[in-house]
XYZ file of C-alpha atoms in Angstrom:
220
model
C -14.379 -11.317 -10.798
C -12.883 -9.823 -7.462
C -15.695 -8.628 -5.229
C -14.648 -5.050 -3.526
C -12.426 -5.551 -0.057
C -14.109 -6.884 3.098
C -13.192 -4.734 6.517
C -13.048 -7.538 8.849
C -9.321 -7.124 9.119
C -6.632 -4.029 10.174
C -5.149 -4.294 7.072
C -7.088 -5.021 3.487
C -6.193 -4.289 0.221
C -7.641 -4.767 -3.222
C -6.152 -4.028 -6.451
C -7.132 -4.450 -9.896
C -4.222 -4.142 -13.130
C -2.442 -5.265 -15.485
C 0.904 -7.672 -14.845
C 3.656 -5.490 -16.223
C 6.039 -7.568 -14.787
C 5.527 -11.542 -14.845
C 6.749 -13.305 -11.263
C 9.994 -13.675 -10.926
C 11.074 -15.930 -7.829
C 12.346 -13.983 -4.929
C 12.724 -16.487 -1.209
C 11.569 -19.435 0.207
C 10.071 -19.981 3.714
C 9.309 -23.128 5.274
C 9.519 -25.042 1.969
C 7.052 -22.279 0.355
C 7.897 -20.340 -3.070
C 7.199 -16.611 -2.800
C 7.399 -14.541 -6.308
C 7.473 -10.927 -6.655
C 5.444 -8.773 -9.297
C 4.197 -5.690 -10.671
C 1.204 -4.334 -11.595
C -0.013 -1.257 -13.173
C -3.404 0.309 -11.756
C -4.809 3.749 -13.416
C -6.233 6.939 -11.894
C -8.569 8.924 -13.163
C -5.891 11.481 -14.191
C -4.470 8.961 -16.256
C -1.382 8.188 -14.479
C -0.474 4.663 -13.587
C 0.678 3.316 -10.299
C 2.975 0.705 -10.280
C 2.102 -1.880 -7.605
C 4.736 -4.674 -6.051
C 3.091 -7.098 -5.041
C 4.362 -10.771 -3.354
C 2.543 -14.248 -3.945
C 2.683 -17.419 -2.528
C 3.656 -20.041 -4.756
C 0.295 -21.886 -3.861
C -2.284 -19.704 -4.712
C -1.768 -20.076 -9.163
C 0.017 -21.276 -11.904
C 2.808 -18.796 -11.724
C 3.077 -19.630 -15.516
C -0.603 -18.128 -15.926
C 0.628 -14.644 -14.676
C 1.780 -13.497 -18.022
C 3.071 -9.736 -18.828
C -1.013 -8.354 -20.197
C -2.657 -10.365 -17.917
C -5.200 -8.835 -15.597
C -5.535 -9.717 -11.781
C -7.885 -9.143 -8.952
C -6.138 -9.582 -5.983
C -6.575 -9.166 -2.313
C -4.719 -9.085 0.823
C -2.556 -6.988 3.121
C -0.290 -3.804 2.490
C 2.769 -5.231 4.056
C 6.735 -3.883 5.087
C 10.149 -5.207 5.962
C 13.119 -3.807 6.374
C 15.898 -4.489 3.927
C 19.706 -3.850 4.998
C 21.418 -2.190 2.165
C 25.186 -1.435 2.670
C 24.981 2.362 3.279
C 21.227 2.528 5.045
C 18.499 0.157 6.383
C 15.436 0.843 4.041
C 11.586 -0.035 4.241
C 10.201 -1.906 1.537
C 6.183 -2.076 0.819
C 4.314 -4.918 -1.310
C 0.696 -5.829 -1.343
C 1.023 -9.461 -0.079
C -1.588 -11.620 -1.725
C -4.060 -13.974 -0.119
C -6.325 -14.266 -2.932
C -5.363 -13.823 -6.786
C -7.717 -14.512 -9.951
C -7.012 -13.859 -13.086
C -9.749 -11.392 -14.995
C -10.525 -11.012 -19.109
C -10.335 -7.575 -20.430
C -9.195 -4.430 -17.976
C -11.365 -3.362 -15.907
C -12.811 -0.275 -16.554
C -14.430 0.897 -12.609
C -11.164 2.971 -11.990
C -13.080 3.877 -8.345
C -12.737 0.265 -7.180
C -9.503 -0.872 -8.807
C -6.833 0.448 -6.044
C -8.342 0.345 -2.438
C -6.994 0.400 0.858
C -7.932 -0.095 4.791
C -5.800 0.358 7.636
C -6.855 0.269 11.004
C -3.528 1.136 13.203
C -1.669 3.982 15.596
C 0.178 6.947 14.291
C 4.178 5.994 15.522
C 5.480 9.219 13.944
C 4.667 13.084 15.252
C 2.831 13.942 11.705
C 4.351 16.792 9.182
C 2.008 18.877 8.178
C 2.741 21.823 5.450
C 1.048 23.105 2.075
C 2.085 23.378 -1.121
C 3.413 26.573 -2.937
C -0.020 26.599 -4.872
C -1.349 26.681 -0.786
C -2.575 22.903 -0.895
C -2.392 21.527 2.660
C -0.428 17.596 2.838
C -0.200 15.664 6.024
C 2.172 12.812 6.468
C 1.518 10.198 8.927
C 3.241 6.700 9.477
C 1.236 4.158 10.801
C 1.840 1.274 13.018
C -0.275 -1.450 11.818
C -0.582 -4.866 13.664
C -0.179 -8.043 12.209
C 0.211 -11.802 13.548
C 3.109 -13.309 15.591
C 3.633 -9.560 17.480
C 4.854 -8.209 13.773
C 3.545 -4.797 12.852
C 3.363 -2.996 9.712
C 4.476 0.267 9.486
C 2.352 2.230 5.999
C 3.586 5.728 5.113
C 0.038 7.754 4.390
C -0.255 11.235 2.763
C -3.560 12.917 3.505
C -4.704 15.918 1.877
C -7.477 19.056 2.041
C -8.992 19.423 5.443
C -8.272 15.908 6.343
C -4.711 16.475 6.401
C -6.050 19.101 8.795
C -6.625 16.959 11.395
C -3.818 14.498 10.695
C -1.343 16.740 11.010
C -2.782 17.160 14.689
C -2.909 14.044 15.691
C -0.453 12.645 18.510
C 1.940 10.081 18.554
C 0.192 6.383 19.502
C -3.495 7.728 18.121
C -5.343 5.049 16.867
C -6.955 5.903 13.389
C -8.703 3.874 10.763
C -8.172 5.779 7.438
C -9.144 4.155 3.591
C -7.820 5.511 0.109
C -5.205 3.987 -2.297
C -2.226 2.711 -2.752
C 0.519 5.132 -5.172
C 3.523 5.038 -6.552
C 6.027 8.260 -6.744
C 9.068 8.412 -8.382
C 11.773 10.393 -7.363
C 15.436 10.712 -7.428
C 18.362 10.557 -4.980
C 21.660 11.624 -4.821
C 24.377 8.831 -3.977
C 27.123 9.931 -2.140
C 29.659 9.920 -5.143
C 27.434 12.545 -6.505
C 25.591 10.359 -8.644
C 21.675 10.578 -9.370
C 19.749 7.390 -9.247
C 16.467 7.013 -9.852
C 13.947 5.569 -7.133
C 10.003 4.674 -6.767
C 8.382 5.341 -3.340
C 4.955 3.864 -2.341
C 2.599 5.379 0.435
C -1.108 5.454 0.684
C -3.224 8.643 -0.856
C -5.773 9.188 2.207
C -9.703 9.388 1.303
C -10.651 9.672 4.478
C -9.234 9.090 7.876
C -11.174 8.611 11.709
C -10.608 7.988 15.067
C -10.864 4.057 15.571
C -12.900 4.056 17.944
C -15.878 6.824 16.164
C -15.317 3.422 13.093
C -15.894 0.690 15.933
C -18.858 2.572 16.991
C -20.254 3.253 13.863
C -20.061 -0.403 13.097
C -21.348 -1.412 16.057
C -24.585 0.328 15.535
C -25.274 -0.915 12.013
């Protein structure tokens, strides 16, 4: 079993599916395998999220992670840049640190997708409301990492949280916790062509000042 995530780091994830897409291999660094896969995670609405997620050849039996299979795993929301011909684009993955397999699904659809992030708002924020008057905030956050790398997490934050986001100013430092989701959407190629596309950002539960979370920590 995968306990819930620990928030001794900027940047912890845990999620909880099913493989729907075995590893495939995808680079090596420094002699190390690193396989890419997908995993479907459920809301309570009954929609699934589709999860990439990299692994290190060390951590399993790559021939263990099976299409059915469930995993717990844990680790870091993570992004790099990849240069496509037209337009550089940022792609997101959960990078895993820790991976067990699980029997059954797992039915506690509150603890199978969560999210911390501890990092500085490097966008201005949009903030606008739907046509049915719901009020959205986007924010991008900077997120630091090892070896002066940073991550950079697209969030959407709604109700009176998006509120505040939507006020906050470039290079605030927030922590903010939800999940991770997947959106599909398409886009228009410039021969006129439709193609379809999946975007990944983080649904916002809650977001604070850093420094109101180091405080609150700090007194128990």
């Amino acid at each position: 079993m995968c306990s819930t995530y620990a928030v001794s780091s900027s940047n912890q994830v845990t999620v909880i599916g099913e493989i729907t897409s075995a590893p495939v291999f995808d680079h090596m660094v420094l002699g190390e395998g690193f396989y890419r896969m997908e995993l479907s995670c459920p809301r309570f609405s009954g929609y699934q999220d589709t999860i990439p997620v990299t692994v290190p050849g060390r951590l399993v039996d790559i021939k263990e992670m099976t299409e059915g299979r469930t995993v717990c795993i844990r680790g870091r929301f993570q992004s790099h840049n990849r240069h496509d011909p037209d337009k550089t684009r940022l792609v997101l993955s959960v990078f895993a640190k820790e991976i067990g397999l699980m029997e059954g699904a797992w039915q506690d659809l509150a603890t199978n997708n969560q999210i911390f992030l501890d990092g500085y708002v490097c966008r201005i924020p949009v903030y606008r409301k739907t046509p049915l008057g719901r009020e959205i905030a986007d924010i991008l956050l900077a997120v630091n990492r090892s070896y002066n790398k940073s991550d950079y997490i697209p969030c959407t934050v709604w109700g009176r949280n998006a509120r505040y986001a939507g006020a906050l100013s470039q290079g605030t430092r927030v922590v903010v916790r939800g999940r991770i989701q997947s959106r599909n959407y398409e886009k228009k190629l410039p021969d006129g062509t439709m193609e379809e596309r999946t975007a990944f950002e983080v649904s916002v539960h809650s977001v604070e000042p850093a420094e109101d979370y180091r405080k609150a920590v700090e007194e128990g």
